[in-house]
C-alpha atoms as one frame of an Amber mdcrd trajectory, in Angstrom:
protein
 -55.440  82.957 104.692 -53.936  85.850 106.443 -53.562  89.096 104.627 -50.529
  91.798 105.341 -52.027  95.210 106.486 -49.904  98.055 105.410 -49.680 100.992
 107.733 -48.124 104.385 107.692 -44.654 104.513 108.972 -43.750 107.413 111.108
 -40.261 108.920 110.521 -37.427 108.555 112.825 -36.650 111.462 115.022 -33.752
 113.648 114.946 -32.158 111.975 117.634 -32.332 108.614 116.029 -31.062 110.081
 112.827 -28.193 111.626 114.650 -27.209 108.473 116.246 -27.353 106.217 113.059
 -26.071 108.933 110.490 -25.535 112.563 111.409 -23.209 112.126 114.533 -21.923
 108.603 113.755 -18.281 108.244 112.581 -16.038 105.330 111.688 -13.935 104.543
 114.759 -10.239 103.690 115.050  -9.514 102.831 118.651 -11.488 101.673 121.400
 -11.883 101.708 125.189 -11.597  98.364 127.262 -15.397  98.772 128.028 -16.899
  95.386 127.189 -19.472  94.320 124.616 -21.773  91.317 125.869 -23.115  88.527
 123.732 -26.338  89.736 124.424 -25.551  93.025 122.498 -24.137  91.075 119.791
 -27.376  88.968 119.548 -29.479  91.950 119.451 -27.142  93.258 116.370 -28.054
  90.088 114.621 -31.400  90.091 115.342 -31.736  93.486 113.404 -29.371  92.403
 110.694 -31.312  89.519 109.671 -34.210  91.580 108.859 -32.370  93.573 105.917
 -33.747  93.120 102.475 -32.098  90.433 100.265 -33.083  89.085  96.770 -35.398
  86.045  97.368 -34.839  86.467 101.184 -31.348  84.827 100.616 -29.852  85.930
 103.423 -26.093  85.124 102.654 -24.383  87.166 105.373 -22.631  85.054 107.833
 -20.555  86.539 110.975 -17.725  85.231 113.060 -17.409  87.427 116.323 -14.187
  87.401 117.670 -14.461  88.065 121.345 -11.362  86.545 122.914  -7.755  87.212
 122.859  -6.958  83.881 121.594  -9.387  84.602 118.698  -7.404  87.967 118.285
  -4.213  86.348 117.864  -5.598  84.182 115.005  -7.319  87.277 113.555  -4.564
  89.934 113.522  -1.926  88.283 111.199  -4.759  88.361 108.355  -5.139  92.108
 108.586  -3.032  94.704 106.851  -0.254  96.032 109.418  -2.011  99.507 109.553
  -5.192  97.955 110.752  -4.009  95.595 113.434  -3.930  98.003 115.985  -7.329
  99.159 115.377  -8.853  95.658 115.744  -6.444  94.887 118.620  -8.060  97.728
 120.559 -11.752  96.836 119.982 -13.508  94.466 122.427 -15.032  92.536 119.412
 -14.270  92.204 116.050 -16.796  90.912 113.475 -15.704  88.789 110.407 -18.377
  89.358 107.771 -18.655  86.730 105.233 -20.965  85.606 102.214 -22.342  81.997
 102.165 -21.849  81.043  98.543 -24.181  78.080  99.183 -27.081  80.264 100.353
 -29.224  78.654  98.087 -29.498  75.396 100.104 -31.794  77.593 102.442 -34.123
  79.098  99.988 -36.906  76.145 100.067 -37.236  77.376 103.639 -36.555  80.982
 103.312 -38.436  81.612 100.129 -41.154  78.927 100.035 -43.337  81.043  97.595
 -41.030  79.878  94.762 -40.463  76.071  94.930 -37.889  76.307  92.199 -35.701
  79.354  93.617 -32.908  77.166  94.569 -32.669  75.863  90.935 -32.100  79.441
  89.735 -28.371  79.335  91.472 -27.212  76.024  90.050 -24.181  78.001  88.387
 -21.432  78.556  90.812 -20.432  81.929  89.343 -24.118  83.132  89.507 -24.577
  82.172  92.934 -21.186  83.645  94.268 -22.105  87.031  92.736 -25.780  86.983
  94.245 -24.001  85.985  97.747 -21.490  89.005  97.556 -24.200  91.453  96.516
 -26.737  90.609  98.990 -24.428  90.074 101.857 -22.972  93.587 101.093 -26.407
  95.061 101.520 -26.737  93.236 104.890 -23.261  94.556 105.910 -24.648  98.214
 105.635 -27.683  97.091 107.864 -24.807  95.400 110.035 -23.146  98.976 110.742
 -26.290 100.466 111.403 -27.369  97.850 113.773 -24.019  98.238 115.774 -24.729
 102.036 115.994 -28.362 101.423 116.974 -27.093  99.410 119.954 -25.160 102.448
 120.977 -21.723 101.121 120.048 -19.269 102.183 117.620 -18.153 100.689 114.379
 -15.068 100.518 112.422 -15.612  98.728 109.179 -12.465  97.744 107.325 -11.141
  96.441 104.196  -7.518  95.396 104.056  -7.526  91.938 105.040  -6.406  88.668
 103.655 -10.005  87.165 102.767  -8.250  83.873 101.851  -6.220  83.773 104.880
  -9.350  84.517 107.218 -11.254  81.744 105.486  -8.343  79.309 106.000  -8.353
  80.278 109.556 -11.949  80.624 110.590 -14.142  78.854 108.087 -12.321  75.512
 107.243 -15.123  73.065 105.782 -17.713  75.946 105.383 -18.789  77.801 102.299
 -18.386  81.125 103.957 -16.276  83.679 102.058 -14.839  86.632 103.934 -14.942
  90.087 102.633 -14.695  92.530 105.494 -14.312  93.053 109.378 -15.914  95.391
 111.539 -14.583  96.654 114.827 -17.144  96.853 117.349 -17.003  98.665 120.814
 -17.073 102.161 122.459 -14.796 104.653 120.623 -11.971 106.156 122.704 -11.599
 109.939 123.371  -9.464 110.211 120.262 -10.507 107.070 118.321 -12.496 109.100
 115.689 -11.754 111.658 113.138 -13.527 114.699 111.958 -16.065 113.996 108.990
 -14.443 114.533 105.709 -16.572 116.162 103.086 -19.274 114.365 101.616 -20.691
 114.803  97.981 -23.474 117.325  97.923 -26.865 116.085  96.327 -26.227 118.096
  93.067 -23.130 115.991  92.409 -24.590 112.773  93.256 -28.333 112.928  92.538
 -30.568 113.066  89.375 -34.326 113.539  89.264 -36.013 112.475  86.105
C-alpha cells in the first residue's frame, strides 16, 4: 500500500507572484497574436488540479477559437462586452456540469456512496456552481501562468449560451473569459483594493 509523503513547499518567487497577482490585470482588448490549442490544453492541465469537494470537478470549458464560433457567441453577450470578446483570439465559456455526480465513482472511489449524496437536483446544482466557481479562479490563474492575459466577464445570457453551445448536455454556463495578449491600451490602471484591516479578522 503506497503512502503519501508530505514535503515542505518552497514559496513562489516575486517574479511568479507578479505574473499571477501583482502585475496581472483584467484585459479588455487584445492583439491578434494567436493562442494555440497546445496552450489551451496546458491551461486545462493546471485547472483540473484545483481543489473541489469530493474531487467533484464540475467545471466544463468550451473554447471558442474560430470566427464562426464567435458569430454564434457574440449575440449572447451584453452589448458592452461584445467588442472585448470580438478582439480576443479565444473566448472560454465556463460552465458547471449539474450531473457531475455521475463521475464520482471514478473520481472519489474512497467513498462508494458519494454519488448518492447528490440525488437531489437542487443540492447537486448548488454544489456544481460552488465548486466550478473555485475552478474558475484557478482557470484565470492558469491563463496568466501560461503568459497570457485574461478578461473574465459576466454580462452573458447564460440560457442563450447553453441553448447555442450545450444542447443535450447538463452543462450550465456562468461566465466567459477572454484569452490572448493584451493590446497596448487593453488594460486599465488597477482600482483600489480593500486593505487587510478592513477585510481580515484574526481570532
